[in-house]
Coordinates of C-alpha atoms and ligand atoms in Angstrom, one line a residue:
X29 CA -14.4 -8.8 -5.2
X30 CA -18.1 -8.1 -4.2
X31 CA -20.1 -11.7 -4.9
X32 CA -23.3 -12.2 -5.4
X33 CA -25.0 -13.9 -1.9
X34 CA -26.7 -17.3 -2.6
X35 CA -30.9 -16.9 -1.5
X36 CA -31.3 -18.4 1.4
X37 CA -34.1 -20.5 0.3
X38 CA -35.3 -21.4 -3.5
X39 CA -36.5 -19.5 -6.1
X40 CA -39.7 -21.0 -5.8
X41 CA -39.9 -20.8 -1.8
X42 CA -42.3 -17.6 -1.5
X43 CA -45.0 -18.9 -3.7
X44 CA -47.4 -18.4 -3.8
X45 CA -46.9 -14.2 -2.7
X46 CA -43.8 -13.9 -4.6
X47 CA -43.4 -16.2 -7.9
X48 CA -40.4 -18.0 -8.6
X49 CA -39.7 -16.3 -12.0
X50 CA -39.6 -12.8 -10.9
X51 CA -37.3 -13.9 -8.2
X52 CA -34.9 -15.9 -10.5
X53 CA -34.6 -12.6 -12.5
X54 CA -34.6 -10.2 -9.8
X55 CA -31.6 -12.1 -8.0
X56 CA -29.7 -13.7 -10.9
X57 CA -30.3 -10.9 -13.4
X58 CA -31.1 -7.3 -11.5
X59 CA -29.1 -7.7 -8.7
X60 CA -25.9 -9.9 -10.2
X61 CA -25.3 -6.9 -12.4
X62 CA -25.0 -4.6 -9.6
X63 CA -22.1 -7.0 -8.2
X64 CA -20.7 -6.9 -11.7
X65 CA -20.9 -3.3 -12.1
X66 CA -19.7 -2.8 -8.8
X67 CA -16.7 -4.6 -9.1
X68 CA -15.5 -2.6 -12.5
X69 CA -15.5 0.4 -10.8
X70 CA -14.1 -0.7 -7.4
X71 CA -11.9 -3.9 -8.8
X72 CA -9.3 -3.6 -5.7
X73 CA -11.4 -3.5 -3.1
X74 CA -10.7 -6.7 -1.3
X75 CA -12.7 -7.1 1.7
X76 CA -13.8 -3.3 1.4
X77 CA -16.2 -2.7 4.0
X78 CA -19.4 -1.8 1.8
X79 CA -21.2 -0.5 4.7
X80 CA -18.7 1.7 5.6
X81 CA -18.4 3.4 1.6
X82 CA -21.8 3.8 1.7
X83 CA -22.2 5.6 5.0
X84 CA -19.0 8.0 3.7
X85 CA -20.0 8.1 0.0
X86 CA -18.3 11.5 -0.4
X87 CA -14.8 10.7 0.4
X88 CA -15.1 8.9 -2.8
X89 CA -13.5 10.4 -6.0
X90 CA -16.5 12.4 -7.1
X91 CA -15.6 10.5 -10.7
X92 CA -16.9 7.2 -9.3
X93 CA -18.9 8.3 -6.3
X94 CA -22.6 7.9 -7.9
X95 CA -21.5 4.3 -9.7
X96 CA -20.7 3.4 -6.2
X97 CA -23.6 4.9 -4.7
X98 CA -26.0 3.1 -7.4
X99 CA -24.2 -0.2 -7.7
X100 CA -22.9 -0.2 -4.4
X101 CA -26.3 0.5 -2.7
X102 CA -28.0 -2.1 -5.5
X103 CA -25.8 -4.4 -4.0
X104 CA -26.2 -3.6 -0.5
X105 CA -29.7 -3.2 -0.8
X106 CA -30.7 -6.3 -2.5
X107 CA -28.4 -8.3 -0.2
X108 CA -30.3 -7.3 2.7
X109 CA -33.8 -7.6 1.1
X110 CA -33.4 -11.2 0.6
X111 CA -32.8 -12.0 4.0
X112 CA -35.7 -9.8 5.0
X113 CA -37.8 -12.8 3.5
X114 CA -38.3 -16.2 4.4
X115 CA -41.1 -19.3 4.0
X116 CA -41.4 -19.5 7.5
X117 CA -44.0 -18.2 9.6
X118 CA -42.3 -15.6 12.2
X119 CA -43.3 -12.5 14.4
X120 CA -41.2 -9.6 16.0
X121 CA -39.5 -11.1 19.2
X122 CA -40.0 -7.9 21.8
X123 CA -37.4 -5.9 21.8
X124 CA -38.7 -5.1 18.6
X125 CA -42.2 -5.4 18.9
X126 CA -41.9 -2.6 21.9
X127 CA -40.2 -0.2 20.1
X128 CA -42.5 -0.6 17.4
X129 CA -45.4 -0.4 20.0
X130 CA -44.1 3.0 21.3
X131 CA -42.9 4.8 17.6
X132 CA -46.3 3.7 15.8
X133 CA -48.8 2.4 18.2
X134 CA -49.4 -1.3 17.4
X135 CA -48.0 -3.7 15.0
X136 CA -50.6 -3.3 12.3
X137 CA -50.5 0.4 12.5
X138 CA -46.6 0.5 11.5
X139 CA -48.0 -2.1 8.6
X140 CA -50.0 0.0 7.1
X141 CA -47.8 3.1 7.2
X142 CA -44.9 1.0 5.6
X143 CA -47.3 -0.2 2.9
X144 CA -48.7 3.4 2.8
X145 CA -45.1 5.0 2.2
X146 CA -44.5 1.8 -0.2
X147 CA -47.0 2.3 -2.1
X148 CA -46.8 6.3 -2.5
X149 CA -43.2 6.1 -3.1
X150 CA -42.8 8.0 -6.7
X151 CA -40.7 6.2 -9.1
X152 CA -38.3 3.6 -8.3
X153 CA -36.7 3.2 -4.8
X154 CA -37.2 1.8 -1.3
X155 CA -39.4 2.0 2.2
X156 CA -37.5 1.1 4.8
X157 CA -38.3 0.8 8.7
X158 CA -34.7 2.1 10.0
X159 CA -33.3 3.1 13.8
X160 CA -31.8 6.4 14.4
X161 CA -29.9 7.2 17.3
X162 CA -33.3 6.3 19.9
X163 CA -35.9 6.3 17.3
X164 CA -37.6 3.9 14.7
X165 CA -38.7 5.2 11.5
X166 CA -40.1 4.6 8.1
X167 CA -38.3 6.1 5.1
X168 CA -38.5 5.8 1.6
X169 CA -35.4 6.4 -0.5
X170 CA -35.0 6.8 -4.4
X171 CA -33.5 4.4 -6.6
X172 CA -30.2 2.6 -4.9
X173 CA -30.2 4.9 -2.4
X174 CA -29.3 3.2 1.1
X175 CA -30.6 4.3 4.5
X176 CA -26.6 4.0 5.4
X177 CA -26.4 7.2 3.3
X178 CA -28.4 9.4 5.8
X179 CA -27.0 8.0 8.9
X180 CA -29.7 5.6 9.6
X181 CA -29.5 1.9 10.0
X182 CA -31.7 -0.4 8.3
X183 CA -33.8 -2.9 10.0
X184 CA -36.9 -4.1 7.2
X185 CA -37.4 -2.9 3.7
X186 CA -38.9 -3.6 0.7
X187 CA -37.7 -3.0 -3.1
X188 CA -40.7 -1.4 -5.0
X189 CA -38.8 -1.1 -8.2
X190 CA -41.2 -2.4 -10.8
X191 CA -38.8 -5.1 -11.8
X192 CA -39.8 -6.5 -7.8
X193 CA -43.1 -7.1 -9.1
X194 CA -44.2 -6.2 -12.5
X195 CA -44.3 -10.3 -14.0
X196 CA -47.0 -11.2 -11.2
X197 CA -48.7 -8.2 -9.9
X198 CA -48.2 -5.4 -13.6
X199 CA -49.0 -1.7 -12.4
X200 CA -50.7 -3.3 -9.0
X201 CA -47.7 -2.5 -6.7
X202 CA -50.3 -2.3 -3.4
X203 CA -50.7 -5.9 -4.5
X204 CA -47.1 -6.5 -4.0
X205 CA -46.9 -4.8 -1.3
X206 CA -50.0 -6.8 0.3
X207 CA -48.2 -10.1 -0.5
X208 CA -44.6 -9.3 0.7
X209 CA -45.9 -9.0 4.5
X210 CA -46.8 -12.8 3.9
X211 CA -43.1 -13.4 3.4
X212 CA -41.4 -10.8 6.0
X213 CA -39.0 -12.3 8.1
X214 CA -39.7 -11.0 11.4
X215 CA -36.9 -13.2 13.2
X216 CA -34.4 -11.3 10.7
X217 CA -35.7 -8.3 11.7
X218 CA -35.5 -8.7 15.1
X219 CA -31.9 -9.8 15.4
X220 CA -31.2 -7.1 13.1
X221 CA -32.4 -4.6 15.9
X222 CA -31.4 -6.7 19.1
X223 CA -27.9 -5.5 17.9
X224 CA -28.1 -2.2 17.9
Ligands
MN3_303 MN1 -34.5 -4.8 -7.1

């Protein structure tokens, strides 16, 4: 059985960038569905390793390889994105901070080009910063796509499905997009990439 992760903090804990109400719905309706659906079309999968399907989504059975790859990634996605958030002030530690340094030129450079890609992103889907092999870049994917999918790992993303933001911010998603870096959780982040 996948579950559905508890948020680490409150619904109410990234006011005022991101309200309460379009968190409540994004995590306890949007994103509990993917588990559900998830779980009806994989129901055995004790302890699967979702990472792992969704690096390898064709050795699925082609019958239930795009379920998994929209639920599966809905999951996976959403499960990371909360953690990419947090109430607390926090910056890159340096690992991270270099290797932005050197792949975009300064912090608020690679800001705006993830906002950029964000913001420009047609249609519902993802911008990502992500590692490959030696490199750091920015990607967008469509829908539930994962960066998993095209070998790349993720290290900070951002949903812009309209369901992220359309109760506060409507048609404004630069808005959203503006706010969210209030919120990022750089600490996350940079464990995320100390790993690698
Ligand atoms: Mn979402």
């Amino acid at each position: 059985m996948f579950t559905l992760p508890q948020l680490p903090y409150t619904y109410n804990a990234l006011e005022p960038y991101l309200d309460a109400a379009t968190l409540e719905i994004h995590h306890g309706k949007h994103h509990a569905a993917y588990v559900k659906n998830l779980n009806d079309v994989l129901p055995d999968k004790t302890n699967a390793n979702l990472e792992n399907i969704l690096s390898h989504l064709n050795d699925l059975p082609e019958a239930i390889r795009i379920k998994v790859r929209n639920f599966g990634g809905g999951h996976y996605n959403h499960s990371l994105f909360w953690t990419y958030m947090t109430p607390q002030n926090s910056l890159p530690a340096k690992k991270l901070e270099s290797a932005i340094t050197s792949a975009f030129g300064n912090l608020d450079t690679f800001k705006e080009k993830l906002t950029s890609a964000a913001v420009s992103h047609f249609g519902s889907g993802w911008a990502w910063l992500t590692a490959a092999k030696t490199s750091l870049n920015i990607i967008t994917t469509p829908n539930q796509d994962t960066p998993l999918s095209i070998g790349e790992i993720p290290i900070l993303g951002i949903d812009v499905w309209e369901h992220a933001y359309y109760l506060k911010f409507q048609n404004r998603r630069a808005d959203f997009v503006t706010a969210w870096w209030n919120v990022v959780n750089w600490t996350e982040a940079s464990d995320r990439f100390g790993q690698l």
